[in-house]
Amino acid sequence: MKMAMKEGQILIKDADNTQFTIIKSWGKMKWSKAERMFYGPAEIELLNKLAGIVRLPGPIEAERQRLNIIAQAVDTERMKPEPEPLYKYPVKFPLYKHQTRAANMALITFGLVPPPEDKEGGHGSIEQ
């Protein structure tokens, strides 16, 4: 199987019959008859599924790890009982806890602040 990532899309060519059937069953990628390849968005769920059936090329695996780190940081922020602002938000009144959580999660998701490191001093490895 050949795989590439271009402009936020995953492109897959030369999948064997088993791989073709599995990828098609997910409903996450479209098949182009003219180009004889699958294409779909380079998003976390699809990348994790692909990693379960084949070894991803270096840049695609790096993107999968980056997306998993962001997802883990957002989940950690969502569960904090006492969230601390990651940025001095330009508001007159103090934010409620749920507002602080939401603003922090948005900043992490959109890449405006890096995901906070965990207490051990690193992000750790995330395997799905």
mmCIF file of C-alpha atoms in Angstrom:
data_model
loop_
_atom_site.group_PDB
_atom_site.id
_atom_site.type_symbol
_atom_site.label_atom_id
_atom_site.label_comp_id
_atom_site.label_asym_id
_atom_site.label_seq_id
_atom_site.Cartn_x
_atom_site.Cartn_y
_atom_site.Cartn_z
ATOM 1 C CA MET A 1 0.000 0.000 0.000
ATOM 2 C CA LYS A 2 1.241 3.488 -0.830
ATOM 3 C CA MET A 3 0.185 6.383 1.386
ATOM 4 C CA ALA A 4 0.721 10.140 1.289
ATOM 5 C CA MET A 5 -0.583 13.233 3.044
ATOM 6 C CA LYS A 6 -1.238 16.292 0.901
ATOM 7 C CA GLU A 7 -3.121 19.475 1.809
ATOM 8 C CA GLY A 8 -4.844 17.900 4.807
ATOM 9 C CA GLN A 9 -5.875 14.790 2.871
ATOM 10 C CA ILE A 10 -4.685 11.206 3.193
ATOM 11 C CA LEU A 11 -4.179 9.510 -0.171
ATOM 12 C CA ILE A 12 -3.936 5.708 -0.430
ATOM 13 C CA LYS A 13 -3.045 3.688 -3.544
ATOM 14 C CA ASP A 14 -2.339 0.024 -4.200
ATOM 15 C CA ALA A 15 -4.225 -1.380 -1.207
ATOM 16 C CA ASP A 16 -4.595 -5.163 -1.305
ATOM 17 C CA ASN A 17 -8.088 -6.721 -1.250
ATOM 18 C CA THR A 18 -8.193 -7.054 2.546
ATOM 19 C CA GLN A 19 -7.003 -3.498 3.157
ATOM 20 C CA PHE A 20 -9.397 -2.185 0.494
ATOM 21 C CA THR A 21 -12.365 -3.918 2.145
ATOM 22 C CA ILE A 22 -11.429 -2.711 5.643
ATOM 23 C CA ILE A 23 -10.869 0.907 4.561
ATOM 24 C CA LYS A 24 -14.084 0.950 2.527
ATOM 25 C CA SER A 25 -16.079 -0.444 5.495
ATOM 26 C CA TRP A 26 -15.107 2.536 7.679
ATOM 27 C CA GLY A 27 -16.932 5.000 5.436
ATOM 28 C CA LYS A 28 -14.283 7.649 6.178
ATOM 29 C CA MET A 29 -12.576 7.715 2.784
ATOM 30 C CA LYS A 30 -13.846 8.046 -0.774
ATOM 31 C CA TRP A 31 -12.714 5.920 -3.690
ATOM 32 C CA SER A 32 -11.680 7.648 -6.902
ATOM 33 C CA LYS A 33 -12.138 5.272 -9.856
ATOM 34 C CA ALA A 34 -10.254 7.590 -12.211
ATOM 35 C CA GLU A 35 -7.155 7.770 -9.985
ATOM 36 C CA ARG A 36 -7.693 4.326 -8.406
ATOM 37 C CA MET A 37 -7.076 5.614 -4.879
ATOM 38 C CA PHE A 38 -8.772 6.400 -1.602
ATOM 39 C CA TYR A 39 -8.759 9.931 -0.242
ATOM 40 C CA GLY A 40 -10.056 11.385 3.000
ATOM 41 C CA PRO A 41 -9.362 13.991 5.686
ATOM 42 C CA ALA A 42 -6.218 13.624 7.806
ATOM 43 C CA GLU A 43 -8.135 13.492 11.077
ATOM 44 C CA ILE A 44 -7.422 11.670 14.313
ATOM 45 C CA GLU A 45 -9.981 8.855 14.025
ATOM 46 C CA LEU A 46 -8.968 7.894 10.488
ATOM 47 C CA LEU A 47 -5.234 8.057 11.263
ATOM 48 C CA ASN A 48 -5.662 5.859 14.355
ATOM 49 C CA LYS A 49 -7.671 3.313 12.336
ATOM 50 C CA LEU A 50 -5.045 3.250 9.597
ATOM 51 C CA ALA A 51 -2.301 2.799 12.208
ATOM 52 C CA GLY A 52 -4.176 -0.296 13.375
ATOM 53 C CA ILE A 53 -3.845 -2.023 10.005
ATOM 54 C CA VAL A 54 -0.536 -0.719 8.564
ATOM 55 C CA ARG A 55 2.626 1.022 9.676
ATOM 56 C CA LEU A 56 2.215 4.713 8.849
ATOM 57 C CA PRO A 57 4.981 6.636 7.043
ATOM 58 C CA GLY A 58 7.032 8.988 9.268
ATOM 59 C CA PRO A 59 5.299 12.333 8.558
ATOM 60 C CA ILE A 60 1.832 10.787 8.778
ATOM 61 C CA GLU A 61 2.698 9.015 12.046
ATOM 62 C CA ALA A 62 4.064 12.313 13.417
ATOM 63 C CA GLU A 63 0.761 14.027 12.559
ATOM 64 C CA ARG A 64 -1.181 11.202 14.246
ATOM 65 C CA GLN A 65 0.933 11.557 17.407
ATOM 66 C CA ARG A 66 0.478 15.356 17.361
ATOM 67 C CA LEU A 67 -3.313 15.015 17.067
ATOM 68 C CA ASN A 68 -3.392 12.409 19.872
ATOM 69 C CA ILE A 69 -1.380 14.710 22.161
ATOM 70 C CA ILE A 70 -3.806 17.569 21.486
ATOM 71 C CA ALA A 71 -6.814 15.309 22.120
ATOM 72 C CA GLN A 72 -5.300 14.075 25.385
ATOM 73 C CA ALA A 73 -4.561 17.666 26.508
ATOM 74 C CA VAL A 74 -8.140 18.731 25.708
ATOM 75 C CA ASP A 75 -9.546 15.745 27.642
ATOM 76 C CA THR A 76 -7.272 16.534 30.596
ATOM 77 C CA GLU A 77 -8.414 20.163 30.554
ATOM 78 C CA ARG A 78 -12.065 19.056 30.382
ATOM 79 C CA MET A 79 -11.688 16.996 33.571
ATOM 80 C CA LYS A 80 -9.832 19.572 35.702
ATOM 81 C CA PRO A 81 -11.856 20.436 38.828
ATOM 82 C CA GLU A 82 -10.109 23.834 39.142
ATOM 83 C CA PRO A 83 -9.037 25.034 35.679
ATOM 84 C CA GLU A 84 -6.446 27.803 35.484
ATOM 85 C CA PRO A 85 -6.498 30.169 32.489
ATOM 86 C CA LEU A 86 -3.800 29.403 29.917
ATOM 87 C CA TYR A 87 -4.007 33.020 28.728
ATOM 88 C CA LYS A 88 -5.037 36.349 30.227
ATOM 89 C CA TYR A 89 -8.463 36.542 28.628
ATOM 90 C CA PRO A 90 -9.594 40.077 27.732
ATOM 91 C CA VAL A 91 -12.792 40.133 29.810
ATOM 92 C CA LYS A 92 -13.944 42.479 32.574
ATOM 93 C CA PHE A 93 -15.317 39.894 34.973
ATOM 94 C CA PRO A 94 -13.732 36.627 36.118
ATOM 95 C CA LEU A 95 -14.744 33.647 34.011
ATOM 96 C CA TYR A 96 -16.744 30.786 35.472
ATOM 97 C CA LYS A 97 -14.992 27.410 35.653
ATOM 98 C CA HIS A 98 -16.788 26.026 32.606
ATOM 99 C CA GLN A 99 -15.915 29.160 30.608
ATOM 100 C CA THR A 100 -12.245 28.904 31.558
ATOM 101 C CA ARG A 101 -12.244 25.212 30.601
ATOM 102 C CA ALA A 102 -13.884 25.945 27.241
ATOM 103 C CA ALA A 103 -11.546 28.826 26.419
ATOM 104 C CA ASN A 104 -8.480 26.741 27.346
ATOM 105 C CA MET A 105 -9.705 23.787 25.275
ATOM 106 C CA ALA A 106 -10.294 26.065 22.267
ATOM 107 C CA LEU A 107 -6.791 27.553 22.519
ATOM 108 C CA ILE A 108 -5.253 24.068 22.651
ATOM 109 C CA THR A 109 -7.437 22.706 19.833
ATOM 110 C CA PHE A 110 -6.686 25.557 17.439
ATOM 111 C CA GLY A 111 -2.972 25.506 18.249
ATOM 112 C CA LEU A 112 -2.846 28.995 19.763
ATOM 113 C CA VAL A 113 -1.111 27.613 22.854
ATOM 114 C CA PRO A 114 0.879 24.377 23.019
ATOM 115 C CA PRO A 115 -0.647 21.508 24.970
ATOM 116 C CA PRO A 116 0.483 21.786 28.617
ATOM 117 C CA GLU A 117 3.037 19.145 29.585
ATOM 118 C CA ASP A 118 2.029 16.537 32.125
ATOM 119 C CA LYS A 119 3.474 16.369 35.618
ATOM 120 C CA GLU A 120 6.242 13.897 34.621
ATOM 121 C CA GLY A 121 7.804 16.604 32.424
ATOM 122 C CA GLY A 122 6.727 15.427 28.988
ATOM 123 C CA HIS A 123 3.715 14.550 26.908
ATOM 124 C CA GLY A 124 4.450 10.847 26.908
ATOM 125 C CA SER A 125 3.735 8.406 24.145
ATOM 126 C CA ILE A 126 0.183 7.831 23.076
ATOM 127 C CA GLU A 127 -0.596 4.572 21.344
ATOM 128 C CA GLN A 128 -4.034 3.645 20.140
#
